[in-house]
Short mmCIF file of C-alpha atoms in Angstrom, two decimals:
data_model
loop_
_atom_site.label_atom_id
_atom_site.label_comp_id
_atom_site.label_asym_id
_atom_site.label_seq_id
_atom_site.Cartn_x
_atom_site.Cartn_y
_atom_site.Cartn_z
CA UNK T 23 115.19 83.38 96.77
CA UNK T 24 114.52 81.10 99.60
CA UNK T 25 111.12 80.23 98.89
CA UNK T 26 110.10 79.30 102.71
CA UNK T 27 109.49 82.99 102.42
CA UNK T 28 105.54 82.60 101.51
CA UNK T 29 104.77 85.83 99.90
CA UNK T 30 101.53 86.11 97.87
CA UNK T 31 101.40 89.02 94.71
CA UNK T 32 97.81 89.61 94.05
CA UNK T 33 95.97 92.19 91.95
CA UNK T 34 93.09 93.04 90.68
CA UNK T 35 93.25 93.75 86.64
CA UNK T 36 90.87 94.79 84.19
CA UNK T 37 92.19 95.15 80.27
CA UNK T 38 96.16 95.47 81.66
CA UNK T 39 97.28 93.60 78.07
CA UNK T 40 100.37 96.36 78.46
CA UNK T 41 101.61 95.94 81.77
CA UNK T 42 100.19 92.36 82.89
CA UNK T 43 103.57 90.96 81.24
CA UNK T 44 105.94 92.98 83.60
CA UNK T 45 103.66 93.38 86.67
CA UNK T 46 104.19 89.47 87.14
CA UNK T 47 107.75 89.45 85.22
CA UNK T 48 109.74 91.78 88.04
CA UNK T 49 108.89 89.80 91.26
CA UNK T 50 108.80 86.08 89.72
CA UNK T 51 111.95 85.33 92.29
CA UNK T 52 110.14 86.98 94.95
CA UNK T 53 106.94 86.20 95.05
CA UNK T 54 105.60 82.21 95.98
CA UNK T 55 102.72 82.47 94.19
CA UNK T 56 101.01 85.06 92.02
CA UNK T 57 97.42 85.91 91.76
CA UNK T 58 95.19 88.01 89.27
CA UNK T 59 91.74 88.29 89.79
CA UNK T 60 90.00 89.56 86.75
CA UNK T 61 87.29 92.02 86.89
CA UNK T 62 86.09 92.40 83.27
CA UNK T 63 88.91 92.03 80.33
CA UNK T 64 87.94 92.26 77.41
CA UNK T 65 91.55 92.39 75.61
CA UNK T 66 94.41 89.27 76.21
CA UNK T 67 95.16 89.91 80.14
CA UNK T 68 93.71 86.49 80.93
CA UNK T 69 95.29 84.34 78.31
CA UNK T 70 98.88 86.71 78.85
CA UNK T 71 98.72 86.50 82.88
CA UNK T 72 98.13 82.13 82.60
CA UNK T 73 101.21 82.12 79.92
CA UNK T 74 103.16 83.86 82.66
CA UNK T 75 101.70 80.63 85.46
CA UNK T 76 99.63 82.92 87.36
CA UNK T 77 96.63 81.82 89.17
CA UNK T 78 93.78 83.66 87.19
CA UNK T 79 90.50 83.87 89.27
CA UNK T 80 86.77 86.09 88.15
CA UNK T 81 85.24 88.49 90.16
CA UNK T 82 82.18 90.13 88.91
CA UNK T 83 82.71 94.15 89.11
CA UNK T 84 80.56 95.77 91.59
CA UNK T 85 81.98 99.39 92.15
CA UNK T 86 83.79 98.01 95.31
CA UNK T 87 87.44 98.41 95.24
CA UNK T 88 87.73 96.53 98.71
CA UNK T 89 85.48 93.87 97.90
CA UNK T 90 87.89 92.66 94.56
CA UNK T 91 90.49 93.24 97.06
CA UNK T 92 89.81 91.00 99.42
CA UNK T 93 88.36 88.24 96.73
CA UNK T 94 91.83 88.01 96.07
CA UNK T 95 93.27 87.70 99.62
CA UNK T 96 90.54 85.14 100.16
CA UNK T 97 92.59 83.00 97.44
CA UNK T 98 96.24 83.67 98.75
CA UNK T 99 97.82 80.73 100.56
CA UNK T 100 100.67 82.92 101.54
CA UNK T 101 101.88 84.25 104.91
CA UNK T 102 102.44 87.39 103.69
CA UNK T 103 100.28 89.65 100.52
CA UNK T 104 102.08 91.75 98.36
CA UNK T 105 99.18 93.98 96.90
CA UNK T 106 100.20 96.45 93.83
CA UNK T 107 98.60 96.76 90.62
CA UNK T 108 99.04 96.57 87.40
CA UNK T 109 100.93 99.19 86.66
CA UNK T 110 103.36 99.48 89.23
CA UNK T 111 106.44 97.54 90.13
CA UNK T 112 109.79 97.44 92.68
CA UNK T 113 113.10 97.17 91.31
CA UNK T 114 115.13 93.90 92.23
CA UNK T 115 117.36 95.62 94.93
CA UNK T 116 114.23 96.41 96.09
CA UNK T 117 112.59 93.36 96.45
CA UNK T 118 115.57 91.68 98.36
CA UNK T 119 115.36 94.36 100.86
CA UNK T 120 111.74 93.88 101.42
CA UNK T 121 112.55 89.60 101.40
CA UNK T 122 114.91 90.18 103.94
CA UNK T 123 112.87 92.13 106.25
CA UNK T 124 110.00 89.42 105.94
CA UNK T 125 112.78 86.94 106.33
CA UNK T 126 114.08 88.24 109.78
CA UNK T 127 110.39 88.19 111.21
CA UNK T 128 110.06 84.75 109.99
CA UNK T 129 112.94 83.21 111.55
CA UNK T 130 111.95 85.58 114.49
CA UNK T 131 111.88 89.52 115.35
CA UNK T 132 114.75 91.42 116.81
CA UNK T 133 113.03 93.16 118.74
CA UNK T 134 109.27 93.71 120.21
CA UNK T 135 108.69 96.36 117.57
CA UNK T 136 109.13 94.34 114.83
CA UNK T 137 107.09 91.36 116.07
CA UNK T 138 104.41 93.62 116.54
CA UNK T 139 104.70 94.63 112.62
CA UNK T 140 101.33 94.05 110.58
CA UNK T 141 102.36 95.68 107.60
CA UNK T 142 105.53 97.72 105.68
CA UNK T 143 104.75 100.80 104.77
CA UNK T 144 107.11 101.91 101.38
CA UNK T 145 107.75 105.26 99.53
CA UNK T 146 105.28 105.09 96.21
CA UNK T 147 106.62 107.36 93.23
CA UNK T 148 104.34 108.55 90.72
CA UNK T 149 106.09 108.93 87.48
CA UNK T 150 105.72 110.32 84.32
CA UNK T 151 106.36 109.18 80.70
CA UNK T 152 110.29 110.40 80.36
CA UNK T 153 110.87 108.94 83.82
CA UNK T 154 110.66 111.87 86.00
CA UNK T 155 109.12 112.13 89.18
CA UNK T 156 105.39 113.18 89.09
CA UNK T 157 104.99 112.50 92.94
CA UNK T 158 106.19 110.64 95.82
CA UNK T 159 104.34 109.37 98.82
CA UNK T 160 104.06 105.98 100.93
CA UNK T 161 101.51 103.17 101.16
CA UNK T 162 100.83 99.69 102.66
CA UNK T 163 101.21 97.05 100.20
CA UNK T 164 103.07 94.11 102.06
CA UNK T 165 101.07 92.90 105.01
CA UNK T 166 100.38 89.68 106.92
CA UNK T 167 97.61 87.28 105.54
CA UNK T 168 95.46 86.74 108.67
CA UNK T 169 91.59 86.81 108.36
CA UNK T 170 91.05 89.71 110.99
CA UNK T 171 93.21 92.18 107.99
CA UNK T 172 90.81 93.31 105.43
CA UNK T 173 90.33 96.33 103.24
CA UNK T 174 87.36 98.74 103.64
CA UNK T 175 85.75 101.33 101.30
CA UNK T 176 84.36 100.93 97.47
CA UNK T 177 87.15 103.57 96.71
CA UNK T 178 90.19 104.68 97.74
CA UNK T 179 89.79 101.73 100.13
CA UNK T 180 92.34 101.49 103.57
CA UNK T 181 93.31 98.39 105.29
CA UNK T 182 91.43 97.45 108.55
CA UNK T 183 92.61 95.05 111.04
CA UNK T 184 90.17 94.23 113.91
CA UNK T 185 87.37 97.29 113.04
CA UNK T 186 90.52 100.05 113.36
CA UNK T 187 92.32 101.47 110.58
CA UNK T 188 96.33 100.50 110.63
CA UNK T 189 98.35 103.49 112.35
CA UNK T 190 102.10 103.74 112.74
CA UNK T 191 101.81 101.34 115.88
CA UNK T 192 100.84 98.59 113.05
CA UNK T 193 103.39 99.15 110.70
CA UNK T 194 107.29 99.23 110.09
CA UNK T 195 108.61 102.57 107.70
CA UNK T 196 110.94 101.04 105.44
CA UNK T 197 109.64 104.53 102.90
CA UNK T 198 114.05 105.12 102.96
CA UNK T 199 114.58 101.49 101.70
CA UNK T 200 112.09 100.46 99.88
CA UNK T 201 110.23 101.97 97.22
CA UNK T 202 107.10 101.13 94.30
CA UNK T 203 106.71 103.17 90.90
CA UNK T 204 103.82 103.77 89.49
CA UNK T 205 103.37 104.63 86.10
CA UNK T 206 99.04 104.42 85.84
CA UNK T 207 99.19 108.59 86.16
CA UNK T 208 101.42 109.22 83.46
CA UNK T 209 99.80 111.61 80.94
CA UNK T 210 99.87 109.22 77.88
CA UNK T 211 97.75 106.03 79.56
CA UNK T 212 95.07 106.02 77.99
CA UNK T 213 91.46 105.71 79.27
CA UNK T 214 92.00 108.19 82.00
CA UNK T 215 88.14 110.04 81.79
CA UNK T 216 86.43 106.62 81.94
CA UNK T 217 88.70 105.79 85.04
CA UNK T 218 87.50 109.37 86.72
CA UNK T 219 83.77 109.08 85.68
CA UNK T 220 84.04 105.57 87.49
CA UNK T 221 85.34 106.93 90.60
CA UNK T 222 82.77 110.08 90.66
CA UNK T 223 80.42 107.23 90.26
CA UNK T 224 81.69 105.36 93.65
CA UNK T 225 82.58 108.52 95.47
CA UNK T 226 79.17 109.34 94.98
CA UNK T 227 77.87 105.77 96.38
CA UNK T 228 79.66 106.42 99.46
CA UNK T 229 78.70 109.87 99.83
CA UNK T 230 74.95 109.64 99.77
CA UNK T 231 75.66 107.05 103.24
CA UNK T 232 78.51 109.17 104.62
CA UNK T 233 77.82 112.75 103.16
CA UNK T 234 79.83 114.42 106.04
CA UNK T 235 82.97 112.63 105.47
CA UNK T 236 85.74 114.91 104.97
CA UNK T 237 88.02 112.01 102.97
CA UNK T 238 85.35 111.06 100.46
CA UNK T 239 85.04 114.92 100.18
CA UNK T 240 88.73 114.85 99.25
CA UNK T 241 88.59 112.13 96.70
CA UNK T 242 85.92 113.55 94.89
CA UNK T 243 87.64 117.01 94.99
CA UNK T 244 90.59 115.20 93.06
CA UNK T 245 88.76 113.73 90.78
CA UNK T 246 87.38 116.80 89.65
CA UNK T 247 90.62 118.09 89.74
CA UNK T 248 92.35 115.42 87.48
CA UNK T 249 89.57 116.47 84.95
CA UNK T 250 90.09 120.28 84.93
CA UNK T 251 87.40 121.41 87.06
CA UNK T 252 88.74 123.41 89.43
CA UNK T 253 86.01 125.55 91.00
CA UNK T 254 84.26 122.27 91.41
CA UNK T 255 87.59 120.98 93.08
CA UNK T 256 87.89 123.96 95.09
CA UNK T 257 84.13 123.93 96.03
CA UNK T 258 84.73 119.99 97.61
CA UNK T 259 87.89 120.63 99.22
CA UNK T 260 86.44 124.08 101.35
CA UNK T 261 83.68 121.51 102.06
CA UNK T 262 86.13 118.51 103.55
CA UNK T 263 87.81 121.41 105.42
CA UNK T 264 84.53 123.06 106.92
CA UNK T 265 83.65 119.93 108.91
CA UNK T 266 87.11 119.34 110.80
CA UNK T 267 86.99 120.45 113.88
CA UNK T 268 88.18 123.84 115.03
CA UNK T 269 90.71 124.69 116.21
CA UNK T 270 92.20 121.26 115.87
CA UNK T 271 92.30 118.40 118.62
CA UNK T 272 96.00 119.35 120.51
CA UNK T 273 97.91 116.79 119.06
CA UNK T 274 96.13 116.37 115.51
CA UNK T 275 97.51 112.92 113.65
CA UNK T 276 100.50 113.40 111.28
CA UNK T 277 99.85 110.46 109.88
CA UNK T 278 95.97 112.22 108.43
CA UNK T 279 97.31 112.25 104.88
CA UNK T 280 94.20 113.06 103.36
CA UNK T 281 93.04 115.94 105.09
CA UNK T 282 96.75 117.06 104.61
CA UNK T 283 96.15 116.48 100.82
CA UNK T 284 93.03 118.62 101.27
CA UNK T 285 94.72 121.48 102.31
CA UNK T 286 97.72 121.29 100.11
CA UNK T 287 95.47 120.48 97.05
CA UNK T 288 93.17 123.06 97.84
CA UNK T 289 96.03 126.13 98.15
CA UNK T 290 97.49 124.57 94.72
CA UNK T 291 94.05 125.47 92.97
CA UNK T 292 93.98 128.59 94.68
CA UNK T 293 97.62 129.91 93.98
CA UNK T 294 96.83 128.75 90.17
CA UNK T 295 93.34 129.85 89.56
CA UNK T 296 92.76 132.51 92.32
CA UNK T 297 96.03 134.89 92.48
CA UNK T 298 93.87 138.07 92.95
CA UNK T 299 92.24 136.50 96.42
CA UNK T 300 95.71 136.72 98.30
CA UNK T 301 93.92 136.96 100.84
CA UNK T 302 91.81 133.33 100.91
CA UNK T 303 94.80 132.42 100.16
CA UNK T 304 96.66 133.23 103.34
CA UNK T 305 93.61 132.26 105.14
CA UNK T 306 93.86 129.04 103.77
CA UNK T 307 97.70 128.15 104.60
CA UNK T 308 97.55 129.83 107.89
CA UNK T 309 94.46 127.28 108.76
CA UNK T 310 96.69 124.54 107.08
CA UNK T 311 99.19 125.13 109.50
CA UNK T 312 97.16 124.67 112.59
CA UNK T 313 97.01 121.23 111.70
CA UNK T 314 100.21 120.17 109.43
CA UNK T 315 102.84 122.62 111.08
CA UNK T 316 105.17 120.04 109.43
CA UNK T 317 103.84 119.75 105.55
CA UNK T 318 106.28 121.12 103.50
CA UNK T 319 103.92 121.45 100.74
CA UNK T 320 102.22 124.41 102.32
CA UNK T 321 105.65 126.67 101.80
CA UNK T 322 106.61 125.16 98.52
CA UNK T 323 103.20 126.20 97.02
CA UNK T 324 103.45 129.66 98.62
CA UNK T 325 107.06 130.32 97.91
CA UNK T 326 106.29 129.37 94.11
CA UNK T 327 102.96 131.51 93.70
CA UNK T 328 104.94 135.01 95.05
CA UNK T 329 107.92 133.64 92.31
CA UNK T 330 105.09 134.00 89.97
CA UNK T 331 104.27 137.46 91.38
CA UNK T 332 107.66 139.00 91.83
CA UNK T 333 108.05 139.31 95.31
CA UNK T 334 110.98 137.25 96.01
CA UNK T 335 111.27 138.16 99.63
CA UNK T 336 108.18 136.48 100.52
CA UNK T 337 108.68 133.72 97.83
CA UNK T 338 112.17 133.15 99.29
CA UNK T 339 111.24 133.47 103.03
CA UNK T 340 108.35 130.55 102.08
CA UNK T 341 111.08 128.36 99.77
CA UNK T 342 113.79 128.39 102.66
CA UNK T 343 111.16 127.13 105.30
CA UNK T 344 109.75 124.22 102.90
CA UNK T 345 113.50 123.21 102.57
CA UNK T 346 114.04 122.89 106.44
CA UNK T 347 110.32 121.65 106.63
CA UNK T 348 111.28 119.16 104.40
CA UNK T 349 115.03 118.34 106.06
CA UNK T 350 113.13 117.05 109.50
CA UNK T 351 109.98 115.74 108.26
CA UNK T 352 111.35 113.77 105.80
CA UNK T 353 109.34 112.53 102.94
CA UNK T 354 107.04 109.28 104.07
CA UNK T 355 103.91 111.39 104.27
CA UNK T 356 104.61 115.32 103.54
CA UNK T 357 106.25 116.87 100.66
CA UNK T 358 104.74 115.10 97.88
CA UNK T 359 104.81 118.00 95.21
CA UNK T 360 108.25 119.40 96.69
CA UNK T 361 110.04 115.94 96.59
CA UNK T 362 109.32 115.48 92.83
CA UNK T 363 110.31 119.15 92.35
CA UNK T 364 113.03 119.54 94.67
CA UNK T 365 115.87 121.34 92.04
CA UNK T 366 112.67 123.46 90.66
CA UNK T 367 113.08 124.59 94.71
CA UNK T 368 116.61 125.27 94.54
CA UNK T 369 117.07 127.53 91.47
CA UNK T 370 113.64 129.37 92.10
CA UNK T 371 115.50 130.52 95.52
CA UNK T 372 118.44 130.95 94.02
CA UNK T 373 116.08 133.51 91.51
CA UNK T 374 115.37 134.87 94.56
CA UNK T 375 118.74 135.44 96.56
CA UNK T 376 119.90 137.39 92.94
CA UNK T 377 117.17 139.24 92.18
CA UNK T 378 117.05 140.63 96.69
CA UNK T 379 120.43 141.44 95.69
CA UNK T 380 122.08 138.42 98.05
CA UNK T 381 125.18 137.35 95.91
CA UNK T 382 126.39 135.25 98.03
CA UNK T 383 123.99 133.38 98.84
CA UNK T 384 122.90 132.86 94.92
CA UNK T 385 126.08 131.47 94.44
CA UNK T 386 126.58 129.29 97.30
CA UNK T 387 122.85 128.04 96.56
CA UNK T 388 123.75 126.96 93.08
CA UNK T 389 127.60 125.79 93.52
CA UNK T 390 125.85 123.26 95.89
CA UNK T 391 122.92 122.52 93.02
CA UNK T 392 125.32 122.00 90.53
CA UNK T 393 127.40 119.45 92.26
CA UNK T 394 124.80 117.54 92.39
CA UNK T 395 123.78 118.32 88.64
CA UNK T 396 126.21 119.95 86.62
CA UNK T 397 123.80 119.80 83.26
CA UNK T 398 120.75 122.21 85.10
CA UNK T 399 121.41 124.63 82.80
CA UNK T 400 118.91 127.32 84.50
CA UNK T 401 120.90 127.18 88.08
CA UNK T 402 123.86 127.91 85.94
CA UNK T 403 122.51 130.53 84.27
CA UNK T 404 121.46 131.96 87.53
CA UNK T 405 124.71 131.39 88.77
CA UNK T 406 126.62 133.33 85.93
CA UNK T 407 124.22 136.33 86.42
CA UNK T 408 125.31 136.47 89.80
CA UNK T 409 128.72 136.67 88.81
CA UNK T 410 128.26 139.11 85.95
CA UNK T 411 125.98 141.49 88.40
CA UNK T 412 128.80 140.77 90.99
CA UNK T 413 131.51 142.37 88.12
CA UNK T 414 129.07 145.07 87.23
CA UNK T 415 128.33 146.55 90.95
CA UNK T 416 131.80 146.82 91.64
CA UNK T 417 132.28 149.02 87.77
CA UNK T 418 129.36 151.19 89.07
CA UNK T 419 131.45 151.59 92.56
CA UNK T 420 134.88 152.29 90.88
CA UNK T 421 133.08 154.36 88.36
CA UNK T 422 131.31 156.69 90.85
CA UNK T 423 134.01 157.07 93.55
CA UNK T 424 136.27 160.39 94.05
CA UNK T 425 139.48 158.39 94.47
CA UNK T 426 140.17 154.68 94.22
CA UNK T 427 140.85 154.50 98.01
CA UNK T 428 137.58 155.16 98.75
CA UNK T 429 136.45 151.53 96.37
CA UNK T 430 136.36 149.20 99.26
CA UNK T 431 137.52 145.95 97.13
CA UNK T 432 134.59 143.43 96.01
CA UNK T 433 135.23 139.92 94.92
CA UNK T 434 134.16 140.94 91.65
CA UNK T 435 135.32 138.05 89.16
CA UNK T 436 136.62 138.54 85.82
CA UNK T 437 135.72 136.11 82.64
CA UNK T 438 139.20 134.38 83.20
CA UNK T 439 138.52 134.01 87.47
CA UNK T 440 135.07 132.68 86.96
CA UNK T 441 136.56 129.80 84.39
CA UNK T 442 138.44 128.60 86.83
CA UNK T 443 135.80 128.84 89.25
CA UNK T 444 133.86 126.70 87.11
CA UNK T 445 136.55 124.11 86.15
CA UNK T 446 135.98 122.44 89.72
CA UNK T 447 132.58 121.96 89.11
CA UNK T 448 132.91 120.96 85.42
CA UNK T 449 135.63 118.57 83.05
CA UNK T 450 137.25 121.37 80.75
CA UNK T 451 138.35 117.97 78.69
CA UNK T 452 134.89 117.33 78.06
CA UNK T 453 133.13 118.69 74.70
CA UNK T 454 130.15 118.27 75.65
CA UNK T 455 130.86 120.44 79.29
CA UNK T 456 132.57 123.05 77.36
CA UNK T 457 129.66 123.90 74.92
CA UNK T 458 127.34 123.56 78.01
CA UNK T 459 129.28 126.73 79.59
CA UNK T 460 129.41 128.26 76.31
CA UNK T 461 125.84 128.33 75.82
CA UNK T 462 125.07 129.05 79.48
CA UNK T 463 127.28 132.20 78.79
CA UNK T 464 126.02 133.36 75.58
CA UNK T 465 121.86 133.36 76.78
CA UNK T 466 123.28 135.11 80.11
CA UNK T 467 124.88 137.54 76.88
CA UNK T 468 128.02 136.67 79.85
CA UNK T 469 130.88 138.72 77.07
CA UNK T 470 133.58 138.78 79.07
CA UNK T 471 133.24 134.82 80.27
CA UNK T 472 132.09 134.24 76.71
CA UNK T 473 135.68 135.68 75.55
CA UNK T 474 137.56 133.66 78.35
CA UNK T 475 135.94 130.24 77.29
CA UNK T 476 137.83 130.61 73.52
CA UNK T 477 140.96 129.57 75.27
CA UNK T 478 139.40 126.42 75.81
CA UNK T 479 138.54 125.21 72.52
CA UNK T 480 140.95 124.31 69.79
CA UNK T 481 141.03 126.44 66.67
CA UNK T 482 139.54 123.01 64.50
CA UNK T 483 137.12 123.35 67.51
CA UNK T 484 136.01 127.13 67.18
CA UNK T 485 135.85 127.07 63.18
CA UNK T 486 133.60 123.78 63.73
CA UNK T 487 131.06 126.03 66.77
CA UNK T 488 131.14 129.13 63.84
CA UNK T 489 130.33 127.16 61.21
CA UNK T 490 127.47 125.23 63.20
CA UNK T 491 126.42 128.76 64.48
CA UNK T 492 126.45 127.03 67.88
#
């Protein structure tokens, strides 16, 4: 790393003994220096984050999220602050893109757009314990060190440069290249309730000054949220919504996240807790879409609450339009519960397709799934009941017609036809793909395909399956 490149990591810790070691392990050829400004430890972050040569600095806590913040910018000698926490961290690829972007507007932008850049705005993935994808979203984290950039508000606090928030004029969207995980949401981290009884605490601070403020509103609606109370939730997110105004200002900012999450969050509570007020709940996505006309989120909450009621024409009218949505909105700032669902998407309207009696498009939907992921064993499922139901239509047809002219010819598969079908999706030399199909067959209760797939296996092979009563 060519260390001209003056980037400064800070972050503000309190008792991070678990993560301090990595959060200043993964960027040590990145970052110039490193600085940790700590805000009350009582376990070894201190004594770990000075073994690791960081710069370790005290701040006294005083329920201000921005004013730790910029304690530790005050200390950075860098011309550029990485800010991320604790818990999260970039992998390396990652880290030479974002070097290499700072490195070309060192030597000089390209171009006036980039010389005007402030900050880089990067996709931020919430993930859980196994790895999987709780959430994705974007946020500023790399910006300039100058002394007119700051960060405002106790909680949930935004970066301010001049008395204006940063807007998309101030930053360059490298969300496709660049991306941070976070891992502080997971379900097993551990002091979770003192974390939300904290931020209730602020929230509350900043409401009693600002109590019309539809964000803090918001924040306070998901932290009653992330502690299971929902009406409470609901009660604060109606209330953020009541004060926009209405109907919206022509032209309403895309870039509004979090009166987007208001919405979104809000019809989430509803579809879960509230599925005998359809009603409210139209009212609320049809409001929601005054504003956010491109938030994917909207559909993929609808289309999944009338899964959950059987009516798969609505549910796959809503689940098509949160796919295209999603296709030219892309993914920086809408589409946060879809993106870290989008498969769940896929076989629910594939659910759909078979059960409105569309064949072809339930296979065709989950052909394209399973290319992708040949091991989703409930699109294959889904896609074997589409063949069987396929097979059975056309019995029903040759069974109830007066001559076998009259049976105008389906492309109804038999066991043998859909094998091969599936041998260009799957390795037939593989064990491990073979005893896939085989069980994907036998919870379908697929007999004919069941009887096909014996041809496959050896008879050392079949006597092992019988005796294993796989």
């Amino acid at each position: 790393m060519n260390k001209r490149l003056r980037i400064s990591q800070c972050m503000i810790v309190k008792n991070e003994e678990k993560n301090i070691e990595k959060a200043l392990s993964w960027g040590k050829d990145l970052f110039w220096e490193q600085i940790v400004v700590d805000t009350g430890s009582s376990d070894r972050t201190v004594e770990i984050a000075r073994q690791m040569g960081a710069q370790v600095y005290y701040f006294s806590w005083i329920d201000d999220f921005a004013a730790a913040k910029n304690y530790a910018i005050d200390q950075a000698k860098g011309d550029w602050i990485a800010f991320l926490d604790a818990d999260e961290y970039m992998e390396a690829e990652d880290g030479a893109r974002i070097a290499a972007m700072l490195e070309r507007w060192t030597a000089g932008a390209e171009n006036e757009r980039v010389s005007k850049t402030i900050a880089i705005l990067t996709a931020w993935v919430n993930l859980e314990d196994d790895g999987s994808v709780m959430a994705h979203g974007s946020q500023l984290r790399f910006f300039q060190n100058r002394k007119d950039l700051r960060y405002r508000g106790r909680i949930h606090e935004a970066l301010y440069l001049d008395g204006h928030c940063l807007s998309e004029s101030d930053w360059l969207d490298a969300v496709g290249e660049v991306t941070i995980y976070h891992t502080g949401y997971a379900k097993s981290v551990a002091g979770e309730g003192q974390k939300a009884e904290r931020n209730r605490r602020i929230l509350e601070k900043e409401l009693a000054e600002r109590p019309d403020d539809p964000s803090l509103m918001g924040y306070l609606g998901d932290t009653c949220r992330s502690k299971g109370e929902n009406e409470e939730a609901i009660a604060c997110y109606e209330k953020a919504i009541g004060v926009l105004p209405f109907p919206p200002d022509e032209g309403w900012p895309d870039e509004d996240t979090r009166t987007c999450r208001n919405f979104v969050n809000l019809l989430l509570l509803l579809c879960q807790e509230k599925e005998e007020e359809n009603e409210r709940i139209r009212r609320t996505y049809e409001k929601a879409l005054l504003y956010f006309p491109g938030e994917a989120d909207l559909e993929y909450i609808l289309g999944n609450y009338y899964v959950r009621r059987g009516d798969y024409k609505e549910a796959g009218r809503h689940l098509e339009r949160c796919l295209d949505v999603f296709e030219r909105t892309g993914n920086s700032h809408h589409g946060v519960y879809l993106f870290a669902n989008l498969f769940g998407v896929w076989e629910n309207l594939a659910v759909c397709y078979f059960n409105e009696g569309e064949l072809g498009k339930c296979v065709n939907t989950c052909v394209g799934c399973l290319k992708e992921r040949p091991l989703h064993m409930g699109i294959l499922k889904v896609l074997l009941l589409a063949f069987r139901a396929d097979a059975e239509r056309y019995a029903r047809e040759l069974a109830q017609a007066e001559t076998l002219a009259s049976v105008k010819p389906l492309p109804a598969a038999s066991g043998k036809q859909v094998l091969d079908f599936l041998g260009k999706l799957y390795d037939f030399g593989s064990l491990r793909d073979r005893l896939f199909i085989r069980k994907a067959a036998a919870e379908t209760e697929y007999a004919e395909l069941s009887w096909a797939l014996r041809s496959l296996f050896s008879a050392e092979e079949l006597e092992m399956i019988e005796r294993s009563g796989k």
